[in-house]
Amino acid sequence: MDVQLLSITDFHGYIRPHNTTSDGTVKDAQGNSIVVGGAPYIATHLRNLRSGHQNSITFTTGDDFSGWPSEVSFHAEEPTVEFLNGIGVEFTAAGNHEFDLSADFVQNHIGKGHCFGQIDVDSCFTDSTGRRFRGAVYTISSANVTLKGSTKPLLPPYVIKHVKSGGRQIPVGFINLTTPTTVTGTTSYQPALDNLPLVETANKYVAELKRRGVEAIVANVHEGGTAGDIYDRCTNPTGPIFDFARQVSPEIDAIVSGHWHALFNCTVPDPDGNLRPVVEAANHGRLINEINLRIDPRTRDVIRSATTSVNHPVTRDVPPDPAMVKLVDHWVAKGAQTFARPVSTITGDLTRVRDADGESTLGNVIADAQLADSQRTPGGVADLAVVAVAPQKGSTSLRGDLLHAKGANPADSDGIVLYGEARAAFGYANPVLTVSVTGAQLDQALEQQWQIQPNGTVRFGPLAVSGNVRYSYDASRPVGDRVNPADVLIGDQPLDTGRSYRVAGLAYTLTGADGFSAFTGFTDAVRGNRDYEAFREYLVRSATVTPPPLDRATALK
């Protein structure tokens, strides 16, 4: 008997067809680009692929969420859930981005449809069918994400599906796993959670499934690798998913992966030397992977030699599914309405333009917003906040200016900040963390604003600081010795290199990804809101924001 497995991975809310090279094309074996993707076409291809198959199971391999397109990101991931419900997804492996907000968000909002904030403003929006959000009708699963210090999975560790063979039902088990980088990832940073190791956890649940009489077992793993850039080929496979494939129990018959946004269709020997499929279907709905498991009804196990796999491009040469066209149109229109919602007023421009000391009105306001978010976070209460406005590496979180003059949106007027404008000005879905560092680390971080480049020049990558901080520096002194701790005031008290301070900043900065390695080794991390929400809440609570003076950093003459 045959069991068809259909999956997508790393969808990230790309319901709308996109036309960029990275989001809307794949390469064929000849190197030609094929235009692909979009919810209306995914739905049609799935329907066509299922045709003629008695046993077909549809699932995803994680990162359905952290929807980057605004029509999704503005609406608490609900458009993505409506789409996945609509195409018949039966379960998903939780990816790292499923935890970009919180475990509670995944379990209770997405999983159960619980509302938060103001209905139809913050959550529980009306969907394309006229119904209020009701949550996922599929199972969200992860065997290796736990609460800190626990070995009990936070979500169901596996899913068992029963398929028909004549008059009999045969179980197929799916162990779902999440990349171990989740807990300390810069967007999913969750200090209250743990990640258990992939191989040991998978083997544990293989044994449990076997005790329950399951012989056909699939690992659905949100962890990736790379094997070339041709969508249905396998060239020089490398990466953690291939390490996993070579080590994990030979009782697992196929491995479906995600996370790296890669595209490959490989077969890899298990520890006993028997080949099994290891696949990844790119990202953003560009590909659908199809594995056809051939199962012996007598043994209820997979016949590896007769099992096949193929990655299908989601081409746009098929009729778009009408229900999904309606879904996309509904959420795009809703996105435009949400963008135009006023959230605050400003009395002058908040821009990224930096003065000679590296200060900007937007950078200073963002630092104040992060400090305010910390004060509202249980266990937070930072002494100061920092923002990498021009980081030594990576990209800045300050992405756009907020101008006093009205913009092109018909809903805008002088001094009004619209929801979409605030969202576009700051953030890349990073959480605000409050951490403990020593005064010596703080001093070193201020020194790291100046770093010597490979060509011998000195690059200035300033840190914005919250309004309760003032410091002076001497640019004539050597790099690494330009800030005297005695010239740094935090709440009118000189920086004490021997004491501990609570600092609020984005996870990207505090983990050293911005080039400020001084912050690494912090302790006692507490997670606040994401950058978007922290800034918007600051604007809403302030009601009116005046551009702050640029007087927090001063060069010594």
XYZ file of C-alpha atoms in Angstrom:
557
model
C 0.000 0.000 0.000
C 1.067 3.594 -0.614
C 0.886 6.563 1.771
C 1.404 9.993 0.265
C 3.088 12.639 2.455
C 2.745 16.248 1.283
C 4.580 19.017 3.105
C 5.747 22.601 2.968
C 8.199 24.319 5.276
C 9.209 27.812 6.436
C 6.078 29.366 4.983
C 6.452 32.530 7.107
C 3.032 33.829 6.152
C 3.681 34.246 2.423
C 0.037 33.901 1.451
C 0.347 36.555 -1.266
C 2.233 35.545 -4.442
C 5.573 37.363 -4.469
C 7.602 38.210 -7.555
C 11.103 38.698 -6.152
C 13.815 36.235 -7.123
C 14.304 34.897 -3.598
C 10.620 34.660 -2.678
C 8.948 33.857 -5.995
C 11.267 31.636 -8.044
C 13.191 28.350 -8.005
C 15.852 27.038 -10.391
C 15.378 23.944 -12.512
C 18.136 21.535 -13.527
C 19.096 23.783 -16.456
C 19.463 26.821 -14.185
C 16.287 28.458 -15.465
C 14.084 30.380 -13.027
C 10.509 29.191 -12.531
C 7.959 31.611 -11.067
C 6.342 29.969 -8.026
C 4.420 30.428 -4.801
C 1.282 31.974 -3.349
C -1.581 30.495 -1.342
C -4.017 30.206 -4.296
C -1.507 28.090 -6.236
C -0.375 25.975 -3.293
C -4.006 24.980 -2.719
C -4.498 23.982 -6.355
C -1.268 21.967 -6.520
C -2.131 20.134 -3.305
C -5.563 19.242 -4.659
C -4.011 17.961 -7.894
C -1.318 15.978 -6.072
C -3.842 14.306 -3.785
C -6.003 13.185 -6.688
C -6.080 9.390 -6.937
C -4.434 8.808 -3.552
C -6.502 6.957 -0.971
C -4.048 7.764 1.818
C -2.636 11.284 1.819
C -1.294 13.248 4.795
C -0.467 16.981 4.660
C 1.774 18.700 7.199
C 4.382 21.447 7.611
C 7.904 21.405 9.016
C 7.759 24.596 11.047
C 8.272 28.348 10.798
C 4.758 28.799 9.548
C 4.836 31.973 11.639
C 6.809 35.165 12.077
C 4.931 36.298 9.004
C 7.085 38.977 7.426
C 4.530 40.223 4.882
C 2.555 43.021 6.564
C -0.863 41.533 5.853
C 0.160 38.657 8.134
C 2.537 40.314 10.601
C -0.064 42.964 11.468
C -2.604 40.307 12.436
C -1.080 37.936 15.011
C -0.328 35.174 12.449
C -4.051 34.557 11.999
C -4.023 34.754 8.165
C -1.459 31.948 8.088
C -3.569 29.783 10.370
C -6.646 30.364 8.191
C -4.598 29.290 5.169
C -3.167 26.162 6.826
C -6.606 25.186 8.089
C -7.972 25.728 4.604
C -5.474 23.503 2.785
C -5.999 20.607 5.169
C -2.787 20.641 7.203
C -3.034 17.910 9.843
C -0.033 18.780 12.018
C 3.116 20.877 12.101
C 6.508 20.685 13.761
C 6.999 23.844 15.783
C 9.859 25.867 14.333
C 12.001 28.398 16.153
C 9.829 31.247 14.854
C 6.740 29.698 16.413
C 8.261 30.934 19.681
C 8.988 34.502 18.567
C 6.248 35.759 20.876
C 5.814 33.174 23.617
C 4.935 29.577 24.344
C 1.576 30.827 25.614
C 0.935 32.464 22.231
C 1.551 29.151 20.435
C -0.403 26.998 22.857
C -3.371 29.186 23.642
C -3.814 31.755 20.895
C -2.779 29.696 17.886
C -3.657 26.298 19.329
C -6.941 27.165 21.052
C -8.060 30.464 19.575
C -7.841 32.428 22.829
C -8.022 36.175 22.268
C -5.738 38.823 23.746
C -5.941 42.594 23.828
C -8.815 44.225 21.952
C -10.707 41.875 19.655
C -10.288 42.740 15.960
C -7.551 45.234 16.896
C -4.896 43.103 18.624
C -6.147 39.576 17.947
C -9.149 37.445 16.954
C -9.670 39.245 13.669
C -12.516 38.436 11.317
C -11.250 36.110 8.602
C -12.103 35.886 4.906
C -15.215 33.783 5.620
C -16.628 36.351 8.065
C -15.787 34.253 11.139
C -13.748 35.300 14.149
C -10.402 33.543 14.577
C -10.882 30.135 16.181
C -7.332 28.762 16.230
C -5.606 25.936 14.410
C -7.553 22.787 13.613
C -4.241 20.955 13.238
C -1.778 19.771 15.911
C 1.307 21.829 16.769
C 3.971 19.381 17.918
C 7.531 19.338 19.265
C 9.254 16.525 21.136
C 12.207 18.556 22.368
C 10.968 21.985 23.543
C 10.400 21.953 27.315
C 10.101 24.322 30.212
C 13.449 25.209 31.771
C 14.768 22.261 33.779
C 12.080 19.841 32.578
C 12.265 16.862 30.241
C 8.529 16.866 29.542
C 7.665 18.314 26.129
C 5.638 21.517 26.166
C 3.729 20.320 23.094
C 2.706 16.832 21.931
C 5.943 15.033 20.964
C 4.526 13.056 18.063
C 1.449 12.466 15.970
C 0.060 9.098 14.890
C -2.031 8.949 11.720
C -3.949 5.850 10.675
C -4.176 4.905 7.015
C -6.370 2.309 5.354
C -5.325 -0.945 3.770
C -8.371 -2.941 2.784
C -10.326 -3.295 5.991
C -7.343 -2.620 8.211
C -5.960 0.559 9.776
C -2.174 0.946 9.810
C -0.475 3.548 12.039
C 2.161 5.965 10.761
C 4.088 7.918 13.416
C 5.538 11.405 12.975
C 8.110 12.582 15.531
C 8.265 16.380 15.358
C 11.423 18.198 16.441
C 12.565 21.814 16.760
C 16.041 23.188 16.103
C 18.085 23.364 19.334
C 18.962 26.979 18.475
C 15.441 28.066 19.420
C 15.912 28.947 23.075
C 18.843 31.308 22.465
C 18.009 32.420 18.919
C 17.885 36.187 18.546
C 14.208 36.278 17.527
C 12.938 33.283 19.506
C 15.032 33.921 22.626
C 13.069 32.248 25.423
C 14.992 31.997 28.709
C 12.079 30.143 30.346
C 12.426 27.221 27.885
C 14.900 24.432 27.143
C 15.767 22.485 23.993
C 16.501 18.760 24.339
C 19.032 17.240 21.870
C 17.616 16.042 18.561
C 19.046 12.537 18.146
C 18.513 11.345 21.713
C 14.990 12.759 21.790
C 14.049 11.205 18.452
C 15.379 7.821 19.549
C 13.396 8.031 22.786
C 10.134 8.496 20.907
C 11.014 5.883 18.307
C 11.095 3.387 21.166
C 7.786 4.694 22.498
C 6.106 4.475 19.090
C 7.418 0.937 18.630
C 5.920 -0.039 21.988
C 2.612 1.310 20.675
C 2.830 -0.916 17.619
C 3.966 1.760 15.125
C 6.475 0.479 12.563
C 6.270 3.217 9.889
C 7.989 6.261 11.421
C 8.846 9.681 9.949
C 10.989 12.382 11.583
C 9.628 15.865 10.825
C 12.523 18.081 11.907
C 12.796 21.842 11.866
C 16.544 21.735 11.353
C 18.262 22.070 8.012
C 21.225 21.675 5.755
C 22.271 22.425 2.208
C 22.644 20.269 -0.886
C 22.863 22.577 -3.890
C 20.385 25.058 -5.339
C 18.436 22.866 -7.771
C 15.020 22.169 -6.274
C 14.896 18.397 -6.868
C 18.577 17.467 -6.707
C 21.124 16.576 -4.029
C 24.664 17.935 -4.332
C 27.292 17.730 -1.557
C 24.830 17.464 1.350
C 26.103 19.128 4.516
C 24.640 20.580 7.698
C 23.014 19.474 10.936
C 20.069 17.643 9.357
C 22.481 15.330 7.526
C 24.448 14.731 10.722
C 21.126 13.866 12.346
C 20.205 11.551 9.467
C 23.456 9.598 9.775
C 23.079 9.119 13.536
C 19.398 8.765 14.370
C 17.659 5.398 14.771
C 17.392 3.283 11.596
C 13.778 2.639 12.590
C 12.980 6.093 11.145
C 12.021 5.622 7.501
C 12.106 9.201 6.180
C 13.309 12.598 7.357
C 11.587 15.843 6.360
C 13.494 19.008 7.236
C 13.271 22.805 7.208
C 14.839 25.881 8.840
C 17.654 26.600 6.356
C 15.318 27.673 3.531
C 17.188 25.153 1.403
C 15.865 22.981 -1.397
C 17.021 19.403 -1.863
C 15.804 15.863 -2.371
C 18.393 13.445 -0.976
C 18.747 9.859 0.144
C 21.182 9.258 2.992
C 22.301 5.988 4.613
C 21.014 5.345 8.126
C 23.370 3.865 10.780
C 22.700 0.382 9.338
C 23.636 1.526 5.832
C 20.077 1.552 4.425
C 19.034 4.560 2.375
C 16.161 6.796 3.437
C 14.812 10.104 2.054
C 16.082 13.375 3.578
C 14.299 16.346 2.042
C 13.750 20.081 2.407
C 11.199 22.046 0.376
C 12.710 25.549 0.359
C 10.562 28.271 1.960
C 7.690 30.729 1.472
C 5.540 28.164 -0.315
C 7.842 27.804 -3.321
C 7.904 23.988 -3.229
C 5.764 21.093 -2.041
C 7.588 17.919 -1.078
C 5.909 14.600 -1.849
C 7.101 11.360 -0.282
C 5.282 8.163 -1.197
C 5.840 5.585 1.513
C 5.367 2.018 0.294
C 4.158 0.020 3.316
C 3.879 -3.744 3.677
C 0.404 -4.280 5.227
C 1.588 -7.513 6.837
C 4.557 -6.042 8.736
C 3.115 -2.477 8.778
C 6.648 -1.244 8.038
C 7.987 0.856 5.183
C 9.610 -0.804 2.194
C 12.519 1.592 1.716
C 13.496 0.383 -1.748
C 10.032 1.217 -3.083
C 9.639 4.584 -1.311
C 10.038 7.674 -3.499
C 10.370 11.433 -2.992
C 10.066 14.495 -5.215
C 10.003 18.267 -4.735
C 7.282 19.936 -6.807
C 7.553 23.616 -7.776
C 4.393 25.566 -6.951
C 4.029 26.936 -10.471
C 1.461 29.561 -11.373
C 0.335 27.895 -14.587
C -2.615 26.267 -12.795
C -5.957 27.882 -11.926
C -5.716 29.752 -8.602
C -7.962 28.341 -5.908
C -10.954 30.748 -5.567
C -11.235 30.429 -1.776
C -7.551 31.252 -1.406
C -7.811 34.208 -3.783
C -10.569 35.515 -1.509
C -8.398 34.854 1.551
C -5.439 36.776 0.127
C -7.595 39.707 -1.019
C -9.283 39.904 2.386
C -6.055 40.051 4.376
C -4.288 42.437 2.005
C -7.223 44.844 2.334
C -7.247 44.325 6.099
C -3.512 45.041 6.156
C -4.052 48.388 4.470
C -6.702 49.282 7.070
C -4.442 48.285 9.963
C -1.521 50.233 8.502
C -3.654 53.396 8.519
C -4.686 53.145 12.168
C -3.337 56.121 14.216
C -1.316 55.145 17.292
C 0.263 58.395 18.527
C 1.348 61.942 17.697
C 4.777 63.553 17.456
C 5.663 67.222 17.739
C 8.646 66.997 15.377
C 10.646 64.619 13.197
C 12.091 61.423 14.684
C 14.905 60.526 12.305
C 17.949 58.298 12.018
C 20.177 61.262 11.141
C 23.123 61.158 13.559
C 25.069 64.084 14.919
C 28.834 64.044 15.417
C 28.419 62.096 18.682
C 26.323 59.402 17.000
C 23.000 60.481 18.487
C 19.709 60.665 16.603
C 16.214 61.569 17.711
C 14.852 58.180 16.635
C 17.679 56.260 18.312
C 17.152 58.102 21.595
C 13.388 57.506 21.538
C 13.912 53.798 20.823
C 16.295 53.529 23.790
C 13.650 55.174 25.989
C 11.010 52.776 24.624
C 13.151 49.769 25.500
C 13.746 51.064 29.012
C 9.994 51.590 29.428
C 9.297 48.057 28.176
C 11.713 46.697 30.756
C 9.973 48.613 33.548
C 6.678 46.924 32.594
C 8.183 43.429 32.373
C 8.020 41.300 35.539
C 11.593 40.664 36.596
C 12.852 43.322 34.220
C 13.318 46.865 35.610
C 16.522 47.837 33.845
C 18.938 50.512 35.028
C 19.458 51.659 31.444
C 18.803 50.693 27.837
C 21.026 50.557 24.749
C 20.347 50.435 20.990
C 22.893 49.679 18.264
C 21.972 52.440 15.820
C 24.848 51.689 13.418
C 26.161 48.262 14.457
C 29.664 47.109 13.691
C 28.152 44.128 11.873
C 24.682 43.007 10.857
C 21.875 45.437 10.164
C 20.411 48.171 12.305
C 16.970 47.816 13.829
C 16.251 51.467 12.962
C 14.688 51.088 9.528
C 12.764 54.295 8.790
C 12.116 57.873 9.901
C 8.919 59.188 11.483
C 8.248 62.609 9.994
C 5.927 65.253 11.397
C 4.603 66.204 7.963
C 1.798 63.997 6.713
C 2.711 61.217 4.355
C 1.058 59.830 1.252
C -1.460 57.663 3.101
C -4.917 59.289 2.966
C -5.394 58.549 6.678
C -2.290 60.511 7.639
C -2.056 64.107 8.807
C 0.626 66.339 10.303
C 1.986 64.923 13.566
C 0.092 61.636 13.344
C 2.001 58.323 13.569
C 0.187 55.500 11.809
C 0.466 51.859 12.886
C 2.291 50.906 9.699
C 4.666 53.856 9.966
C 5.694 52.867 13.490
C 6.141 49.259 12.374
C 8.349 50.329 9.469
C 10.515 52.626 11.612
C 11.907 50.102 14.071
C 12.423 46.430 14.586
C 13.048 43.057 13.003
C 10.987 40.835 15.306
C 13.615 40.824 18.064
C 12.688 40.632 21.747
C 13.732 43.236 24.272
C 15.790 41.448 26.928
C 16.726 42.731 30.349
C 20.013 41.180 31.479
C 22.627 41.573 34.189
C 26.120 42.708 33.205
C 29.002 44.172 35.179
C 29.965 47.805 35.062
C 33.207 46.693 33.429
C 31.207 45.070 30.614
C 29.212 48.268 30.150
C 32.418 50.285 29.967
C 33.820 47.839 27.400
C 30.592 48.052 25.331
C 30.878 51.830 25.176
C 34.491 51.431 24.073
C 33.400 49.001 21.326
C 31.597 51.822 19.548
C 35.035 52.381 17.948
C 36.570 49.350 16.262
C 39.657 49.027 14.064
C 38.835 47.628 10.628
C 41.025 45.208 8.591
C 42.298 48.136 6.507
C 43.437 49.961 9.645
C 40.706 52.576 9.716
C 38.479 53.103 12.753
C 34.742 52.619 12.358
C 32.341 54.415 14.701
C 29.214 52.369 15.395
C 27.347 54.293 18.095
C 25.108 52.944 20.821
C 22.056 55.008 21.690
C 21.425 55.130 25.433
C 18.286 55.832 27.428
C 17.556 59.312 28.749
C 18.842 58.586 32.247
C 22.399 58.149 30.923
C 25.030 60.775 30.090
C 28.624 60.076 29.098
C 31.663 61.776 27.612
C 34.398 60.358 25.391
C 37.772 61.450 24.066
C 38.197 60.554 20.391
C 41.860 61.616 20.482
C 42.759 58.676 22.714
C 43.523 55.133 21.448
C 40.684 52.804 20.507
C 39.653 50.900 23.625
C 40.503 53.782 25.948
C 38.155 56.585 24.948
C 35.587 56.410 27.741
C 36.454 57.032 31.371
C 33.950 55.262 33.683
C 33.979 58.377 35.868
C 32.530 60.294 32.896
C 29.561 57.919 32.566
C 26.527 58.844 34.650
C 23.634 56.417 35.115
C 20.860 58.096 37.046
C 23.326 60.783 38.224
C 25.716 58.150 39.621
C 29.133 57.403 38.049
C 29.537 54.020 36.386
C 30.891 51.554 38.922
C 32.931 48.888 37.095
C 32.677 46.603 40.117
C 28.911 46.372 40.445
C 26.159 44.725 38.420
C 23.685 46.599 36.227
C 20.431 45.570 34.586
C 20.508 46.506 30.900
C 17.640 46.432 28.396
C 18.431 45.836 24.728
C 17.517 43.701 21.758
C 18.614 40.073 21.886
C 20.537 40.662 18.660
C 22.716 43.226 20.426
C 23.096 41.519 23.791
C 24.145 38.190 22.264
C 26.930 39.949 20.355
C 25.408 39.647 16.879
C 25.771 43.423 16.400
C 29.498 43.292 17.130
C 29.223 44.343 20.790
C 30.848 41.250 22.265
C 31.172 42.981 25.643
C 27.579 42.078 26.437
C 28.011 38.334 25.901
C 28.197 36.371 29.104
C 25.271 38.288 30.559
C 23.145 36.527 33.183
C 19.560 36.486 34.474
C 17.887 37.267 31.157
C 14.213 38.269 31.253
C 12.273 38.568 28.014
C 10.001 41.534 27.329
C 7.997 42.426 24.233
C 9.284 42.210 20.691
C 10.783 45.376 19.277
C 7.631 46.202 17.266
C 5.279 45.894 20.201
C 7.605 47.630 22.665
C 7.909 50.691 20.426
C 4.218 50.856 19.575
C 3.215 50.528 23.225
C 5.609 53.343 24.118
C 4.029 55.568 21.484
C 0.502 54.713 22.625
C 1.264 55.254 26.310
C 3.089 58.517 25.605
C 0.219 59.794 23.424
C 2.477 62.653 22.245
C 6.234 62.283 21.750
C 8.594 65.236 21.466
C 11.973 64.691 19.782
C 14.496 64.366 22.634
C 17.574 66.580 22.890
C 20.804 65.104 21.524
C 22.722 65.511 24.771
C 23.403 61.992 25.997
C 26.897 61.623 24.509
C 29.478 64.420 24.459
C 32.929 64.624 22.942
C 35.625 66.062 25.207
C 37.314 68.992 23.522
